[in-house]
């Protein structure tokens, strides 16, 4: 209990009024101080809460930025890995194709060296995809496989060395009239009635 005023002895009205007024003024001042302190505490609490919220928001923003940077880093790393993998596969495929071409060329050169000189009575004309035309004589008993062998190595035969002939890696021979694929490798030129005909060499496209 706080005592803010007291009267002793003989009490006069004016003195009592003056004391009462002074007490009221002091009480008002004290009440104002209490209200001001309460307001200050509320403002301080609000300020702390606001600062805490801002701090938490800043932490959350930093966390999200860190996650975004990490996600971006992982994405770039994955894209780089995929690009390197694609480049590696492309390089391997190019080397594989080059090896196949070299093996095929070596095989065709060897076949050209083994091919017997052109002789026989059955003349065949071969039209290439480029529009070039080459001819060769075969024995009537020669098989279609021998015709294919000749077609595959025709670019490496001495008589065609300066013609710039290119033969597809995979091809099929066809007759023009009537149009049909030639695929019976064991049958002879005579049996297939190829003597004096024009044969088309068509590339087989990869699926």
Short mmCIF file of C-alpha atoms in Angstrom, two decimals:
data_model
loop_
_atom_site.label_atom_id
_atom_site.label_comp_id
_atom_site.label_asym_id
_atom_site.label_seq_id
_atom_site.Cartn_x
_atom_site.Cartn_y
_atom_site.Cartn_z
CA UNK A 1 0.00 0.00 0.00
CA UNK A 2 1.35 3.37 -1.02
CA UNK A 3 0.52 6.40 1.15
CA UNK A 4 0.37 9.55 -0.92
CA UNK A 5 -0.93 11.98 1.68
CA UNK A 6 -1.83 12.34 5.35
CA UNK A 7 -3.31 14.93 7.71
CA UNK A 8 -2.43 15.22 11.37
CA UNK A 9 -3.82 17.31 14.14
CA UNK A 10 -6.64 19.71 13.57
CA UNK A 11 -7.97 19.27 10.04
CA UNK A 12 -9.15 22.32 8.17
CA UNK A 13 -11.27 22.18 4.98
CA UNK A 14 -8.86 24.15 2.85
CA UNK A 15 -5.95 22.00 3.88
CA UNK A 16 -7.92 18.85 3.23
CA UNK A 17 -8.98 20.09 -0.17
CA UNK A 18 -5.42 21.05 -1.06
CA UNK A 19 -4.11 17.67 0.07
CA UNK A 20 -6.84 15.88 -1.79
CA UNK A 21 -6.03 17.83 -4.96
CA UNK A 22 -2.35 17.06 -4.57
CA UNK A 23 -3.11 13.41 -3.99
CA UNK A 24 -5.36 13.27 -7.02
CA UNK A 25 -2.68 14.90 -9.15
CA UNK A 26 -0.05 12.45 -7.90
CA UNK A 27 -2.40 9.53 -8.47
CA UNK A 28 -3.08 10.72 -12.01
CA UNK A 29 0.62 11.06 -12.61
CA UNK A 30 1.20 7.61 -11.18
CA UNK A 31 -1.65 6.16 -13.26
CA UNK A 32 -0.22 7.81 -16.39
CA UNK A 33 3.17 6.30 -15.61
CA UNK A 34 1.59 2.85 -15.20
CA UNK A 35 -0.34 3.23 -18.46
CA UNK A 36 2.81 4.46 -20.22
CA UNK A 37 4.75 1.47 -18.86
CA UNK A 38 2.03 -0.91 -20.00
CA UNK A 39 1.96 0.70 -23.43
CA UNK A 40 5.75 0.51 -23.59
CA UNK A 41 5.70 -3.16 -22.62
CA UNK A 42 3.09 -3.86 -25.31
CA UNK A 43 5.13 -1.93 -27.88
CA UNK A 44 8.33 -3.69 -26.79
CA UNK A 45 6.61 -7.09 -27.02
CA UNK A 46 5.18 -6.23 -30.45
CA UNK A 47 8.59 -5.02 -31.60
CA UNK A 48 10.25 -8.23 -30.38
CA UNK A 49 7.59 -10.33 -32.05
CA UNK A 50 7.96 -8.36 -35.28
CA UNK A 51 11.75 -8.72 -35.14
CA UNK A 52 11.36 -12.45 -34.46
CA UNK A 53 9.00 -12.79 -37.44
CA UNK A 54 11.37 -10.85 -39.67
CA UNK A 55 14.27 -12.98 -38.47
CA UNK A 56 12.34 -16.20 -39.13
CA UNK A 57 11.26 -14.91 -42.54
CA UNK A 58 14.87 -14.04 -43.33
CA UNK A 59 15.95 -17.54 -42.26
CA UNK A 60 13.21 -19.08 -44.39
CA UNK A 61 14.20 -16.96 -47.39
CA UNK A 62 17.85 -17.93 -46.95
CA UNK A 63 16.81 -21.61 -46.70
CA UNK A 64 14.74 -21.36 -49.89
CA UNK A 65 17.54 -19.55 -51.72
CA UNK A 66 19.98 -22.24 -50.60
CA UNK A 67 17.58 -24.95 -51.81
CA UNK A 68 17.12 -23.14 -55.14
CA UNK A 69 20.89 -22.81 -55.57
CA UNK A 70 21.34 -26.50 -54.74
CA UNK A 71 18.56 -27.48 -57.16
CA UNK A 72 20.11 -25.29 -59.86
CA UNK A 73 23.53 -26.82 -59.19
CA UNK A 74 22.09 -30.34 -59.42
CA UNK A 75 20.22 -29.50 -62.62
CA UNK A 76 23.34 -28.02 -64.23
CA UNK A 77 25.36 -31.03 -63.08
CA UNK A 78 22.76 -33.42 -64.52
CA UNK A 79 22.64 -31.48 -67.80
CA UNK A 80 26.43 -31.52 -67.98
CA UNK A 81 26.47 -35.25 -67.23
CA UNK A 82 23.86 -35.92 -69.91
CA UNK A 83 25.76 -33.78 -72.43
CA UNK A 84 28.98 -35.66 -71.65
CA UNK A 85 27.15 -39.00 -71.91
CA UNK A 86 25.62 -38.04 -75.26
CA UNK A 87 29.00 -36.84 -76.50
CA UNK A 88 30.61 -40.09 -75.35
CA UNK A 89 27.91 -42.16 -77.07
CA UNK A 90 28.20 -40.07 -80.24
CA UNK A 91 31.97 -40.54 -80.20
CA UNK A 92 31.61 -44.29 -79.66
CA UNK A 93 29.02 -44.52 -82.44
CA UNK A 94 31.25 -42.55 -84.80
CA UNK A 95 34.20 -44.80 -83.98
CA UNK A 96 31.99 -47.88 -84.43
CA UNK A 97 30.73 -46.66 -87.79
CA UNK A 98 34.27 -45.80 -88.86
CA UNK A 99 35.46 -49.26 -87.83
CA UNK A 100 32.59 -50.90 -89.71
CA UNK A 101 33.34 -48.85 -92.81
CA UNK A 102 37.02 -49.71 -92.61
CA UNK A 103 36.21 -53.41 -92.15
CA UNK A 104 33.70 -53.31 -95.00
CA UNK A 105 36.15 -51.53 -97.28
CA UNK A 106 38.90 -54.01 -96.41
CA UNK A 107 36.51 -56.88 -97.10
CA UNK A 108 35.45 -55.40 -100.43
CA UNK A 109 39.04 -54.71 -101.44
CA UNK A 110 39.94 -58.29 -100.61
CA UNK A 111 36.92 -59.51 -102.58
CA UNK A 112 37.88 -57.35 -105.54
CA UNK A 113 41.39 -58.82 -105.49
CA UNK A 114 39.96 -62.35 -105.50
CA UNK A 115 37.37 -61.71 -108.18
CA UNK A 116 38.14 -63.52 -111.39
CA UNK A 117 38.60 -61.52 -114.55
CA UNK A 118 35.45 -60.66 -116.41
CA UNK A 119 34.61 -63.47 -118.76
CA UNK A 120 31.55 -65.29 -119.97
CA UNK A 121 28.64 -64.61 -122.27
CA UNK A 122 26.07 -63.11 -119.94
CA UNK A 123 26.43 -59.31 -119.81
CA UNK A 124 24.90 -57.54 -116.85
CA UNK A 125 24.56 -53.78 -116.48
CA UNK A 126 24.39 -52.36 -112.95
CA UNK A 127 22.85 -48.94 -112.31
CA UNK A 128 23.96 -47.31 -109.06
CA UNK A 129 22.03 -44.89 -106.82
CA UNK A 130 24.22 -42.05 -108.15
CA UNK A 131 23.05 -42.81 -111.70
CA UNK A 132 26.41 -44.31 -112.73
CA UNK A 133 26.34 -47.46 -114.80
CA UNK A 134 28.87 -50.32 -114.83
CA UNK A 135 28.92 -53.60 -116.75
CA UNK A 136 30.45 -57.04 -116.39
CA UNK A 137 30.28 -60.39 -118.11
CA UNK A 138 29.40 -63.51 -116.15
CA UNK A 139 29.23 -67.17 -116.92
CA UNK A 140 25.59 -68.27 -117.24
CA UNK A 141 26.23 -70.67 -114.37
CA UNK A 142 27.41 -67.91 -112.03
CA UNK A 143 25.18 -67.59 -108.97
CA UNK A 144 23.35 -64.48 -107.81
CA UNK A 145 25.71 -64.45 -104.80
CA UNK A 146 28.60 -63.89 -107.21
CA UNK A 147 26.71 -60.98 -108.75
CA UNK A 148 26.22 -59.50 -105.26
CA UNK A 149 29.92 -59.99 -104.51
CA UNK A 150 30.79 -58.11 -107.69
CA UNK A 151 28.32 -55.32 -106.89
CA UNK A 152 29.73 -54.89 -103.38
CA UNK A 153 33.33 -54.48 -104.53
CA UNK A 154 32.74 -52.83 -107.92
CA UNK A 155 34.26 -49.53 -106.69
CA UNK A 156 37.59 -51.27 -106.04
CA UNK A 157 37.94 -53.02 -109.37
CA UNK A 158 40.74 -51.62 -111.55
CA UNK A 159 38.38 -50.65 -114.38
CA UNK A 160 36.36 -48.46 -111.99
CA UNK A 161 39.13 -46.98 -109.85
CA UNK A 162 38.79 -43.46 -111.30
CA UNK A 163 34.98 -43.23 -111.36
CA UNK A 164 34.40 -42.22 -107.74
CA UNK A 165 31.86 -44.98 -107.23
CA UNK A 166 30.28 -45.31 -103.80
CA UNK A 167 28.41 -48.45 -102.78
CA UNK A 168 26.00 -48.34 -99.79
CA UNK A 169 26.85 -50.44 -96.76
CA UNK A 170 23.62 -52.40 -97.22
CA UNK A 171 21.88 -52.79 -100.55
CA UNK A 172 19.59 -54.97 -102.62
CA UNK A 173 19.67 -55.74 -106.32
CA UNK A 174 16.48 -55.38 -108.34
CA UNK A 175 15.34 -55.90 -111.89
CA UNK A 176 13.56 -53.08 -113.71
CA UNK A 177 11.09 -54.93 -115.92
CA UNK A 178 9.40 -56.60 -114.23
CA UNK A 179 10.35 -54.87 -110.98
CA UNK A 180 11.40 -57.45 -108.37
CA UNK A 181 14.03 -57.94 -105.70
CA UNK A 182 16.78 -60.41 -106.43
CA UNK A 183 17.33 -62.48 -103.31
CA UNK A 184 17.65 -66.12 -104.43
CA UNK A 185 21.41 -66.30 -103.90
CA UNK A 186 21.85 -69.91 -105.03
CA UNK A 187 20.13 -69.50 -108.38
CA UNK A 188 22.21 -68.86 -111.48
CA UNK A 189 22.31 -65.92 -113.87
CA UNK A 190 20.77 -68.16 -116.52
CA UNK A 191 17.98 -69.37 -114.27
CA UNK A 192 17.10 -65.82 -113.27
CA UNK A 193 17.33 -64.68 -116.90
CA UNK A 194 19.64 -61.80 -116.02
CA UNK A 195 21.73 -61.85 -119.20
CA UNK A 196 21.35 -58.56 -121.08
CA UNK A 197 19.31 -56.96 -118.28
CA UNK A 198 19.74 -53.74 -116.35
CA UNK A 199 19.99 -54.35 -112.62
CA UNK A 200 19.33 -51.61 -110.08
CA UNK A 201 21.35 -51.35 -106.90
CA UNK A 202 19.21 -49.79 -104.14
CA UNK A 203 20.39 -48.85 -100.68
CA UNK A 204 18.63 -50.43 -97.70
CA UNK A 205 17.78 -47.72 -95.21
CA UNK A 206 18.30 -48.41 -91.51
CA UNK A 207 15.11 -48.71 -89.48
#
